[in-house]
Tab-separated table of C-alpha atoms in Angstrom:
chain	number	residue	atom	x	y	z
A	1	MET	CA	130.815	-35.175	34.988
A	2	THR	CA	128.276	-32.432	35.537
A	3	VAL	CA	128.085	-30.160	38.533
A	4	THR	CA	124.955	-30.748	40.610
A	5	GLU	CA	122.424	-27.997	40.148
A	6	GLN	CA	121.476	-26.110	43.267
A	7	PRO	CA	118.589	-23.688	43.670
A	8	PRO	CA	119.101	-19.920	43.335
A	9	ALA	CA	119.834	-18.150	46.629
A	10	GLY	CA	116.425	-16.479	47.071
A	11	VAL	CA	114.644	-19.806	47.115
A	12	GLY	CA	116.387	-20.869	50.329
A	13	ALA	CA	114.196	-18.530	52.369
A	14	ALA	CA	111.166	-20.676	51.602
A	15	TYR	CA	112.850	-23.900	52.616
A	16	HIS	CA	112.122	-23.887	56.325
A	17	GLU	CA	108.606	-22.612	55.645
A	18	ILE	CA	107.897	-25.624	53.462
A	19	GLN	CA	109.519	-28.009	55.944
A	20	GLN	CA	107.256	-26.700	58.673
A	21	PHE	CA	104.228	-26.649	56.367
A	22	TYR	CA	104.799	-30.362	55.768
A	23	ALA	CA	105.159	-31.021	59.506
A	24	ARG	CA	101.834	-29.341	60.245
A	25	GLN	CA	100.163	-30.978	57.253
A	26	MET	CA	101.188	-34.493	58.306
A	27	GLN	CA	100.119	-33.868	61.914
A	28	LEU	CA	96.673	-32.760	60.736
A	29	LEU	CA	96.320	-35.878	58.599
A	30	ASP	CA	97.503	-38.235	61.333
A	31	ASP	CA	95.251	-36.567	63.915
A	32	GLY	CA	92.219	-37.052	61.680
A	33	ARG	CA	91.639	-33.307	61.374
A	34	VAL	CA	90.607	-33.886	57.795
A	35	ASP	CA	89.002	-30.519	57.023
A	36	GLU	CA	92.146	-28.713	58.130
A	37	TRP	CA	94.221	-31.268	56.191
A	38	ALA	CA	92.181	-30.598	53.070
A	39	ALA	CA	92.616	-26.839	53.616
A	40	THR	CA	96.380	-27.278	53.127
A	41	PHE	CA	95.536	-27.970	49.482
A	42	ALA	CA	94.401	-25.259	47.075
A	43	PRO	CA	90.592	-25.199	46.619
A	44	GLN	CA	90.968	-27.057	43.319
A	45	GLY	CA	94.032	-28.996	44.491
A	46	VAL	CA	94.751	-32.486	43.185
A	47	PHE	CA	95.985	-35.552	45.072
A	48	ALA	CA	97.201	-38.245	42.672
A	49	ALA	CA	98.726	-41.572	43.644
A	50	ASN	CA	99.927	-44.599	41.718
A	51	ALA	CA	97.962	-46.698	44.220
A	52	HIS	CA	94.672	-45.000	43.265
A	53	PRO	CA	92.767	-45.481	40.010
A	54	GLU	CA	91.846	-41.759	39.748
A	55	PRO	CA	93.224	-38.519	41.213
A	56	THR	CA	91.225	-36.918	44.035
A	57	LYS	CA	90.267	-33.357	43.127
A	58	GLY	CA	89.229	-30.478	45.368
A	59	ARG	CA	89.177	-30.019	49.125
A	60	GLU	CA	85.844	-31.720	49.713
A	61	ALA	CA	86.942	-34.932	48.019
A	62	ILE	CA	90.365	-34.801	49.671
A	63	ALA	CA	88.750	-34.431	53.107
A	64	ALA	CA	86.307	-37.257	52.409
A	65	ALA	CA	89.040	-39.653	51.295
A	66	ALA	CA	91.182	-38.866	54.349
A	67	GLY	CA	88.191	-39.193	56.642
A	68	ALA	CA	87.293	-42.629	55.288
A	69	ALA	CA	90.862	-43.888	55.641
A	70	HIS	CA	91.231	-42.443	59.141
A	71	GLY	CA	87.923	-43.913	60.253
A	72	GLN	CA	88.877	-47.421	59.119
A	73	LEU	CA	92.225	-47.233	60.902
A	74	ALA	CA	90.700	-45.832	64.087
A	75	ALA	CA	88.115	-48.621	64.118
A	76	ALA	CA	90.975	-51.127	63.899
A	77	GLY	CA	92.891	-49.406	66.734
A	78	ILE	CA	95.714	-48.345	64.432
A	79	ARG	CA	97.478	-44.988	64.428
A	80	ARG	CA	99.349	-43.816	61.342
A	81	ARG	CA	102.341	-41.486	61.367
A	82	HIS	CA	103.448	-39.943	58.079
A	83	TRP	CA	107.049	-38.747	57.881
A	84	LEU	CA	108.169	-36.532	55.007
A	85	GLY	CA	111.888	-36.115	54.562
A	86	MET	CA	114.743	-35.501	52.153
A	87	VAL	CA	112.817	-32.421	50.985
A	88	ALA	CA	114.268	-30.740	47.876
A	89	VAL	CA	112.580	-27.491	46.801
A	90	ASP	CA	112.853	-25.776	43.429
A	91	GLY	CA	111.438	-22.263	43.357
A	92	GLN	CA	109.856	-20.548	40.427
A	93	ASP	CA	109.678	-17.113	42.021
A	94	GLY	CA	108.820	-14.250	39.745
A	95	GLN	CA	108.332	-16.424	36.696
A	96	ASP	CA	104.680	-15.711	36.143
A	97	GLY	CA	104.006	-12.162	37.313
A	98	GLN	CA	101.746	-13.252	40.170
A	99	ASP	CA	102.212	-11.804	43.625
A	100	GLY	CA	102.202	-15.249	45.182
A	101	THR	CA	105.171	-17.601	45.101
A	102	LYS	CA	105.274	-20.964	43.448
A	103	ALA	CA	107.576	-23.851	44.208
A	104	ARG	CA	108.018	-27.492	43.399
A	105	ALA	CA	109.110	-29.966	46.065
A	106	ARG	CA	110.303	-33.537	45.701
A	107	CYS	CA	110.614	-35.558	48.877
A	108	TYR	CA	110.318	-38.996	50.428
A	109	ALA	CA	107.430	-40.073	52.621
A	110	LEU	CA	107.260	-43.017	55.014
A	111	VAL	CA	104.086	-44.343	56.572
A	112	PHE	CA	104.366	-45.979	59.987
A	113	GLU	CA	101.551	-47.859	61.688
A	114	ILE	CA	101.206	-48.372	65.412
A	115	PRO	CA	98.500	-50.748	66.656
A	116	ARG	CA	97.170	-49.978	70.130
A	117	GLY	CA	99.211	-52.111	72.505
A	118	GLY	CA	101.327	-53.414	69.630
A	119	GLN	CA	104.590	-52.937	67.786
A	120	ALA	CA	105.206	-49.861	65.614
A	121	ALA	CA	106.097	-50.862	62.054
A	122	LEU	CA	107.057	-49.307	58.749
A	123	ARG	CA	104.248	-49.861	56.298
A	124	LEU	CA	105.097	-47.943	53.122
A	125	SER	CA	107.855	-45.972	51.425
A	126	THR	CA	106.826	-43.423	48.811
A	127	LEU	CA	108.036	-40.553	46.665
A	128	CYS	CA	106.041	-37.325	47.013
A	129	GLU	CA	106.154	-34.687	44.253
A	130	ASP	CA	104.356	-31.423	44.993
A	131	GLU	CA	103.488	-28.210	43.243
A	132	LEU	CA	103.026	-25.486	45.845
A	133	GLU	CA	101.714	-21.960	45.878
A	134	ARG	CA	102.132	-19.359	48.606
A	135	GLY	CA	99.046	-17.253	49.248
A	136	PRO	CA	98.275	-14.701	51.970
A	137	GLN	CA	97.830	-17.444	54.615
A	138	GLY	CA	100.865	-19.481	53.650
A	139	TRP	CA	101.708	-22.416	51.405
A	140	LEU	CA	99.115	-24.632	49.719
A	141	VAL	CA	99.547	-27.765	47.634
A	142	THR	CA	98.105	-27.316	44.152
A	143	HIS	CA	99.133	-30.769	42.896
A	144	ARG	CA	100.543	-33.772	44.734
A	145	ALA	CA	101.695	-37.015	43.153
A	146	VAL	CA	102.522	-39.870	45.545
A	147	THR	CA	104.339	-42.872	44.111
A	148	ARG	CA	104.529	-46.013	46.224
A	149	ASP	CA	107.998	-47.496	45.820
A	150	ASP	CA	106.714	-51.057	45.958
A	151	LEU	CA	104.359	-50.528	43.005
A	152	VAL	CA	106.901	-49.045	40.577
B	1	MET	CA	86.376	-25.338	55.955
B	2	THR	CA	88.946	-23.332	57.888
B	3	VAL	CA	92.269	-22.141	56.558
B	4	THR	CA	95.190	-23.821	58.313
B	5	GLU	CA	96.898	-21.527	60.774
B	6	GLN	CA	100.534	-20.863	60.096
B	7	PRO	CA	102.991	-19.191	62.489
B	8	PRO	CA	103.763	-15.453	62.229
B	9	ALA	CA	106.742	-14.634	60.016
B	10	GLY	CA	109.191	-13.736	62.802
B	11	VAL	CA	108.923	-17.178	64.313
B	12	GLY	CA	110.452	-18.806	61.252
B	13	ALA	CA	113.901	-17.536	62.180
B	14	ALA	CA	113.933	-19.894	65.163
B	15	TYR	CA	112.938	-22.929	63.139
B	16	HIS	CA	116.335	-24.117	61.958
B	17	GLU	CA	117.804	-23.331	65.385
B	18	ILE	CA	115.321	-25.681	67.024
B	19	GLN	CA	115.822	-28.349	64.354
B	20	GLN	CA	119.537	-28.304	65.027
B	21	PHE	CA	119.022	-28.114	68.792
B	22	TYR	CA	117.045	-31.349	68.512
B	23	ALA	CA	119.725	-32.976	66.361
B	24	ARG	CA	122.417	-32.195	68.938
B	25	GLN	CA	120.169	-33.174	71.819
B	26	MET	CA	119.388	-36.607	70.349
B	27	GLN	CA	123.049	-37.239	69.541
B	28	LEU	CA	124.027	-36.465	73.149
B	29	LEU	CA	121.390	-38.859	74.459
B	30	ASP	CA	122.318	-41.654	72.050
B	31	ASP	CA	126.036	-41.212	72.791
B	32	GLY	CA	125.400	-41.571	76.505
B	33	ARG	CA	126.663	-38.050	77.222
B	34	VAL	CA	124.004	-37.777	79.876
B	35	ASP	CA	125.205	-34.654	81.693
B	36	GLU	CA	125.286	-32.723	78.427
B	37	TRP	CA	121.900	-34.208	77.523
B	38	ALA	CA	120.484	-33.044	80.864
B	39	ALA	CA	122.002	-29.577	80.269
B	40	THR	CA	119.732	-29.185	77.213
B	41	PHE	CA	116.878	-28.948	79.735
B	42	ALA	CA	116.308	-25.918	81.944
B	43	PRO	CA	117.701	-26.406	85.481
B	44	GLN	CA	114.174	-27.156	86.738
B	45	GLY	CA	113.132	-28.782	83.441
B	46	VAL	CA	110.538	-31.554	83.416
B	47	PHE	CA	110.497	-34.764	81.345
B	48	ALA	CA	107.073	-36.387	81.422
B	49	ALA	CA	106.045	-39.535	79.540
B	50	ASN	CA	102.902	-41.627	79.400
B	51	ALA	CA	105.166	-44.666	79.860
B	52	HIS	CA	106.446	-43.379	83.220
B	53	PRO	CA	104.458	-43.245	86.469
B	54	GLU	CA	105.921	-39.830	87.459
B	55	PRO	CA	107.590	-36.952	85.595
B	56	THR	CA	111.358	-36.596	85.997
B	57	LYS	CA	112.240	-33.148	87.341
B	58	GLY	CA	115.527	-31.263	87.196
B	59	ARG	CA	118.810	-31.909	85.418
B	60	GLU	CA	120.227	-34.266	88.012
B	61	ALA	CA	117.254	-36.621	87.833
B	62	ILE	CA	117.104	-36.359	84.023
B	63	ALA	CA	120.791	-37.269	83.763
B	64	ALA	CA	120.399	-40.164	86.199
B	65	ALA	CA	117.427	-41.632	84.320
B	66	ALA	CA	119.228	-41.385	80.969
B	67	GLY	CA	122.396	-42.867	82.447
B	68	ALA	CA	120.532	-45.869	83.842
B	69	ALA	CA	118.768	-46.537	80.533
B	70	HIS	CA	121.969	-46.102	78.521
B	71	GLY	CA	123.909	-48.393	80.845
B	72	GLN	CA	121.363	-51.200	80.521
B	73	LEU	CA	121.358	-50.948	76.718
B	74	ALA	CA	125.153	-50.799	76.507
B	75	ALA	CA	125.425	-53.896	78.697
B	76	ALA	CA	123.091	-55.692	76.268
B	77	GLY	CA	125.136	-54.519	73.241
B	78	ILE	CA	122.295	-52.370	71.925
B	79	ARG	CA	122.617	-48.884	70.460
B	80	ARG	CA	119.604	-46.581	70.341
B	81	ARG	CA	119.045	-43.858	67.751
B	82	HIS	CA	116.350	-41.278	68.431
B	83	TRP	CA	114.933	-39.448	65.392
B	84	LEU	CA	112.796	-36.343	65.845
B	85	GLY	CA	110.889	-35.165	62.824
B	86	MET	CA	107.812	-33.378	61.519
B	87	VAL	CA	108.755	-30.498	63.820
B	88	ALA	CA	106.100	-27.762	64.104
B	89	VAL	CA	107.072	-24.711	66.152
B	90	ASP	CA	104.746	-22.073	67.595
B	91	GLY	CA	106.499	-19.006	68.957
B	92	GLN	CA	105.370	-16.832	71.772
B	93	ASP	CA	107.910	-14.063	71.216
B	94	GLY	CA	107.409	-10.891	73.166
B	95	GLN	CA	104.395	-12.153	75.075
B	96	ASP	CA	105.869	-11.978	78.532
B	97	GLY	CA	108.281	-9.060	78.591
B	98	GLN	CA	111.314	-11.296	79.129
B	99	ASP	CA	114.424	-10.830	77.037
B	100	GLY	CA	114.564	-14.538	76.213
B	101	THR	CA	112.366	-16.213	73.619
B	102	LYS	CA	109.814	-18.902	74.273
B	103	ALA	CA	108.421	-21.440	71.855
B	104	ARG	CA	106.340	-24.557	71.796
B	105	ALA	CA	107.212	-27.468	69.502
B	106	ARG	CA	105.159	-30.513	68.585
B	107	CYS	CA	106.969	-33.252	66.726
B	108	TYR	CA	107.216	-36.980	66.165
B	109	ALA	CA	109.984	-39.147	67.578
B	110	LEU	CA	111.038	-42.621	66.528
B	111	VAL	CA	113.337	-44.883	68.509
B	112	PHE	CA	115.472	-47.346	66.581
B	113	GLU	CA	117.533	-50.100	68.176
B	114	ILE	CA	120.592	-51.700	66.663
B	115	PRO	CA	122.064	-54.764	68.365
B	116	ARG	CA	125.794	-55.264	67.841
B	117	GLY	CA	126.119	-57.616	64.862
B	118	GLY	CA	122.337	-57.635	64.388
B	119	GLN	CA	119.493	-56.070	62.452
B	120	ALA	CA	118.438	-52.452	63.027
B	121	ALA	CA	114.758	-52.221	63.975
B	122	LEU	CA	112.114	-49.657	64.781
B	123	ARG	CA	111.187	-49.967	68.421
B	124	LEU	CA	108.835	-47.094	69.257
B	125	SER	CA	106.847	-44.278	67.707
B	126	THR	CA	106.001	-41.314	69.925
B	127	LEU	CA	104.642	-37.785	69.961
B	128	CYS	CA	106.914	-35.195	71.597
B	129	GLU	CA	105.496	-31.905	72.899
B	130	ASP	CA	107.999	-29.361	74.168
B	131	GLU	CA	108.032	-25.985	75.832
B	132	LEU	CA	111.297	-24.249	74.998
B	133	GLU	CA	113.112	-21.161	76.207
B	134	ARG	CA	116.056	-19.419	74.563
B	135	GLY	CA	118.683	-18.186	76.981
B	136	PRO	CA	122.132	-16.684	76.374
B	137	GLN	CA	123.595	-20.086	75.400
B	138	GLY	CA	120.719	-21.176	73.190
B	139	TRP	CA	117.515	-23.183	73.487
B	140	LEU	CA	116.566	-25.230	76.533
B	141	VAL	CA	113.590	-27.520	77.136
B	142	THR	CA	111.539	-26.361	80.097
B	143	HIS	CA	108.859	-29.068	79.765
B	144	ARG	CA	108.739	-32.183	77.561
B	145	ALA	CA	105.822	-34.577	77.279
B	146	VAL	CA	106.452	-37.805	75.340
B	147	THR	CA	103.437	-39.909	74.401
B	148	ARG	CA	104.045	-43.431	73.146
B	149	ASP	CA	101.640	-44.102	70.285
B	150	ASP	CA	101.143	-47.724	71.296
B	151	LEU	CA	99.955	-46.811	74.792
B	152	VAL	CA	97.290	-44.274	73.770
C	1	MET	CA	127.212	-29.886	84.601
C	2	THR	CA	128.354	-28.121	81.431
C	3	VAL	CA	126.197	-26.007	79.191
C	4	THR	CA	125.684	-27.591	75.773
C	5	GLU	CA	127.721	-25.860	73.096
C	6	GLN	CA	125.729	-24.350	70.289
C	7	PRO	CA	127.119	-23.012	66.999
C	8	PRO	CA	127.839	-19.284	66.512
C	9	ALA	CA	124.939	-17.342	64.998
C	10	GLY	CA	126.416	-16.864	61.507
C	11	VAL	CA	126.633	-20.589	60.958
C	12	GLY	CA	122.866	-20.991	61.117
C	13	ALA	CA	122.464	-19.480	57.655
C	14	ALA	CA	124.132	-22.546	56.151
C	15	TYR	CA	121.886	-25.003	57.946
C	16	HIS	CA	119.000	-25.179	55.524
C	17	GLU	CA	121.426	-25.161	52.598
C	18	ILE	CA	123.116	-28.274	53.932
C	19	GLN	CA	119.795	-29.945	54.744
C	20	GLN	CA	118.674	-29.426	51.183
C	21	PHE	CA	122.069	-30.422	49.781
C	22	TYR	CA	121.662	-33.732	51.592
C	23	ALA	CA	118.123	-34.181	50.266
C	24	ARG	CA	119.288	-33.710	46.690
C	25	GLN	CA	122.349	-35.861	47.219
C	26	MET	CA	120.352	-38.803	48.563
C	27	GLN	CA	117.805	-38.519	45.748
C	28	LEU	CA	120.590	-38.643	43.146
C	29	LEU	CA	122.076	-41.736	44.788
C	30	ASP	CA	118.740	-43.530	45.094
C	31	ASP	CA	117.818	-42.662	41.501
C	32	GLY	CA	121.056	-44.169	40.212
C	33	ARG	CA	122.240	-40.808	38.850
C	34	VAL	CA	125.732	-41.791	39.876
C	35	ASP	CA	127.742	-39.156	38.002
C	36	GLU	CA	125.653	-36.385	39.544
C	37	TRP	CA	125.931	-38.130	42.912
C	38	ALA	CA	129.714	-38.235	42.564
C	39	ALA	CA	129.701	-34.531	41.586
C	40	THR	CA	128.339	-33.700	45.054
C	41	PHE	CA	131.786	-34.692	46.330
C	42	ALA	CA	134.887	-32.552	45.803
C	43	PRO	CA	137.014	-33.789	42.879
C	44	GLN	CA	139.406	-35.482	45.324
C	45	GLY	CA	136.618	-36.250	47.811
C	46	VAL	CA	136.846	-39.307	50.040
C	47	PHE	CA	134.087	-41.763	51.025
C	48	ALA	CA	135.162	-43.919	53.948
C	49	ALA	CA	133.026	-46.528	55.710
C	50	ASN	CA	133.630	-49.019	58.488
C	51	ALA	CA	131.958	-51.610	56.237
C	52	HIS	CA	134.587	-51.130	53.485
C	53	PRO	CA	138.215	-52.279	53.652
C	54	GLU	CA	139.515	-49.074	51.979
C	55	PRO	CA	138.176	-45.531	51.469
C	56	THR	CA	136.908	-44.651	47.979
C	57	LYS	CA	138.782	-41.632	46.605
C	58	GLY	CA	137.796	-39.231	43.850
C	59	ARG	CA	134.622	-38.757	41.838
C	60	GLU	CA	135.337	-41.455	39.277
C	61	ALA	CA	135.752	-44.154	41.925
C	62	ILE	CA	132.766	-42.852	43.926
C	63	ALA	CA	130.571	-42.985	40.798
C	64	ALA	CA	131.791	-46.474	39.915
C	65	ALA	CA	131.090	-47.844	43.397
C	66	ALA	CA	127.587	-46.341	43.455
C	67	GLY	CA	126.888	-47.615	39.940
C	68	ALA	CA	127.882	-51.156	40.839
C	69	ALA	CA	125.720	-51.157	43.976
C	70	HIS	CA	122.762	-49.611	42.171
C	71	GLY	CA	123.008	-52.084	39.318
C	72	GLN	CA	122.962	-55.081	41.648
C	73	LEU	CA	119.926	-53.771	43.502
C	74	ALA	CA	118.077	-52.903	40.300
C	75	ALA	CA	118.732	-56.395	38.935
C	76	ALA	CA	117.178	-57.809	42.112
C	77	GLY	CA	114.142	-55.493	41.829
C	78	ILE	CA	115.055	-53.592	44.996
C	79	ARG	CA	114.863	-49.831	45.502
C	80	ARG	CA	116.906	-48.159	48.212
C	81	ARG	CA	115.924	-44.962	50.024
C	82	HIS	CA	118.577	-43.186	52.073
C	83	TRP	CA	117.319	-40.862	54.820
C	84	LEU	CA	119.712	-38.444	56.525
C	85	GLY	CA	118.472	-36.809	59.674
C	86	MET	CA	119.393	-35.308	63.038
C	87	VAL	CA	121.838	-33.069	61.148
C	88	ALA	CA	124.180	-31.050	63.383
C	89	VAL	CA	126.455	-28.579	61.573
C	90	ASP	CA	129.566	-26.913	62.941
C	91	GLY	CA	130.880	-24.077	60.797
C	92	GLN	CA	134.442	-22.967	60.482
C	93	ASP	CA	133.709	-19.755	58.584
C	94	GLY	CA	136.586	-17.349	58.207
C	95	GLN	CA	139.091	-19.604	59.897
C	96	ASP	CA	141.352	-20.176	56.928
C	97	GLY	CA	141.278	-17.013	54.813
C	98	GLN	CA	139.602	-18.733	51.857
C	99	ASP	CA	136.604	-17.184	50.159
C	100	GLY	CA	134.698	-20.450	50.359
C	101	THR	CA	133.029	-21.721	53.514
C	102	LYS	CA	133.841	-24.911	55.330
C	103	ALA	CA	131.644	-26.868	57.667
C	104	ARG	CA	131.482	-30.174	59.467
C	105	ALA	CA	128.239	-32.088	59.769
C	106	ARG	CA	127.388	-35.057	61.977
C	107	CYS	CA	124.124	-36.801	61.258
C	108	TYR	CA	122.293	-40.116	61.238
C	109	ALA	CA	121.489	-42.072	58.083
C	110	LEU	CA	118.959	-44.860	57.617
C	111	VAL	CA	118.807	-47.145	54.603
C	112	PHE	CA	115.410	-48.533	53.645
C	113	GLU	CA	114.877	-51.234	51.009
C	114	ILE	CA	111.701	-51.765	49.044
C	115	PRO	CA	111.410	-54.874	46.883
C	116	ARG	CA	109.126	-54.515	43.875
C	117	GLY	CA	105.739	-55.849	44.997
C	118	GLY	CA	107.061	-56.387	48.535
C	119	GLN	CA	107.265	-54.882	51.990
C	120	ALA	CA	109.436	-51.821	52.691
C	121	ALA	CA	111.958	-52.520	55.437
C	122	LEU	CA	114.679	-50.795	57.414
C	123	ARG	CA	117.994	-52.288	56.435
C	124	LEU	CA	120.730	-50.240	58.142
C	125	SER	CA	121.292	-47.491	60.690
C	126	THR	CA	124.508	-45.487	60.389
C	127	LEU	CA	126.331	-42.401	61.625
C	128	CYS	CA	127.521	-40.031	58.879
C	129	GLU	CA	130.340	-37.549	59.566
C	130	ASP	CA	131.092	-35.067	56.790
C	131	GLU	CA	133.584	-32.356	56.013
C	132	LEU	CA	132.000	-29.909	53.584
C	133	GLU	CA	133.196	-27.019	51.468
C	134	ARG	CA	131.088	-24.377	49.755
C	135	GLY	CA	132.301	-23.434	46.282
C	136	PRO	CA	130.716	-21.226	43.595
C	137	GLN	CA	128.124	-23.893	42.730
C	138	GLY	CA	127.235	-24.823	46.298
C	139	TRP	CA	128.283	-27.365	48.902
C	140	LEU	CA	130.549	-30.344	48.220
C	141	VAL	CA	131.618	-33.187	50.495
C	142	THR	CA	135.387	-33.308	50.863
C	143	HIS	CA	135.411	-36.228	53.325
C	144	ARG	CA	132.621	-38.562	54.437
C	145	ALA	CA	132.906	-41.259	57.084
C	146	VAL	CA	129.945	-43.639	57.412
C	147	THR	CA	129.840	-45.882	60.481
C	148	ARG	CA	127.357	-48.742	60.511
C	149	ASP	CA	125.848	-48.986	63.975
C	150	ASP	CA	125.694	-52.770	63.850
C	151	LEU	CA	129.440	-53.109	63.212
C	152	VAL	CA	130.661	-50.882	66.056
């Protein structure tokens, strides 16, 4: 029986940063602030999902996709709340000689929907696998893969 | 496209403290320990909600309101579990010359209900916006505004 | 009205470690990696639950129980996602002269189920009370008590 691997000590310092990055990122998405949402991805960042035929690439496309989805929901009187949780971070600090910091995160994401005047409900459960990079302004997602549990 | 603002580095130190403060606070509320729940607010703390006609002000009133709600649920054999998540904290350290620390937090809160012998269910989704102050015994809520997503 | 007790300052350093330990532990369980899941318990670790007639003792038994449950769900095309949250940690550092670190954690746990091609749903809400020990490879659960809210 193997011992569970745990991250090296230095990586722990980034953990609360990434937790809070995710909190802000989800709030931007749910509030329809789609340019700021897209700016949490690297300029050439990728958003891939098993529910989409093709990955979305770059901030402009990521903002456009989020804007379209948010507009449809708003027109239907529905608010979405994305919850990320069970966040596990693996750091790759110092592995590539860059002055930034890279990390990988694997977490769960739930999507709740709340119709105006109606009952809040769980809509989706997903797995979210991120590659992250820390630049001068903070963390950015360079690659995200979202896997809907119901489609696996 | 703007870069997402992230909090200054010093603020991060408070992040896990506030996460755990919220965990303890929700457990006190759900366990019906209403005096201890009320003591997580400042003595003149305010609890405002878009579901209530008037804000509740001060520990005594906050304890009384929680006690009434908990008593009704207990009589009906229903347990509530409050989950706070997606916690984003903005600090205001050193802005006012006080020796305490102030912060603002914006997070999501879900309310689950579990009837005795029955099926757990999501009841409400809300946005929780707090003003917090750190005194000698730890963090206290000075002002909380809870917005039910279904009533917006 | 009493002031809410908060943990001593030194304990805070362990908080994000335990949060991440839980994230990894739940992912191992949900992925059916049952030997690695069992290795997050101490060799003589105990898993007790108010839904089980007897506690499960030791890694071999803990792995076997998880494997049986996972196999049944997989055969039915159902994925489970365990979410731990509202984690409150009390440390007992330096109380027993050992070089390891002990802690107690009290948190909530939700179990979601997602049938292949179907709708994700909340299945259970529980309280999880852990005794933890930090060894050379990281945290281990020495005793876990899971209380289903619907059975209380």
